[in-house]
Amino acid sequence: MQHAVITELETSLAFDAEIDNPPSVKENFTTVFIDGNEVKRPDAAQHNGLINIVPQNPSSKIKSFIQNWASSRKKIRIMLDNGSTMYLLEGCYIRKMATENFSITIYYNSFKEA
């Protein structure tokens, strides 16, 4: 788990959290045969994925935000800063939420490094 600062861009609500992994591009490969040899060629890259987020000491405002976001299923934009790189995550929604510690698994549709 890595430390990160999560900022919701519409309201500028920010909180500290632990994340399992930063966003990354997942390459798909296609296998082709050239002159009898098997060769892997890069195919379309995926810019979407899942991130597990565990808020650190969430305030009542953060808890309320997470509950409202989970119930609305609204897609939002998030800025994620893990200390070395900032990422803009677009099309984020909560896929799974644990009510005891407000840990969430979010799905992001695309990301950009800032």
Steps between C-alpha positions, in 0.01 A plus 500: 500500500621851413405832651306736271291815511164464325326820380149509356521777239141628497498602869878495567443255786833335587597219737800281582476136404692181439479356147600157376650612169520814286324506161691332220460419132432135433638381166322229305699288260400309189691190399589477132721261308769641271711253300397224741605697809253607766511878555300707748388841375357773719129546452262755653603635840249523783492822701235384745517293816430462870661662804439404862489806727501497882439850646725584797303638799203617290297788640121496502506718186717243316281210620188683384659574160596132450153378601326748268736416213444126546122533510481736199733293274605835350817511287738770624852629435771440761855629538731244663839612634726222628796726577696434182232533231158659467227326302171632368246216510183550297172311505550365854228320690493276806482134409521365857492658847572359848291682761721425803806700387356674189751328273386518140589343169461751220490439128657770282422536131820682401797677656769753415825577677518863607 
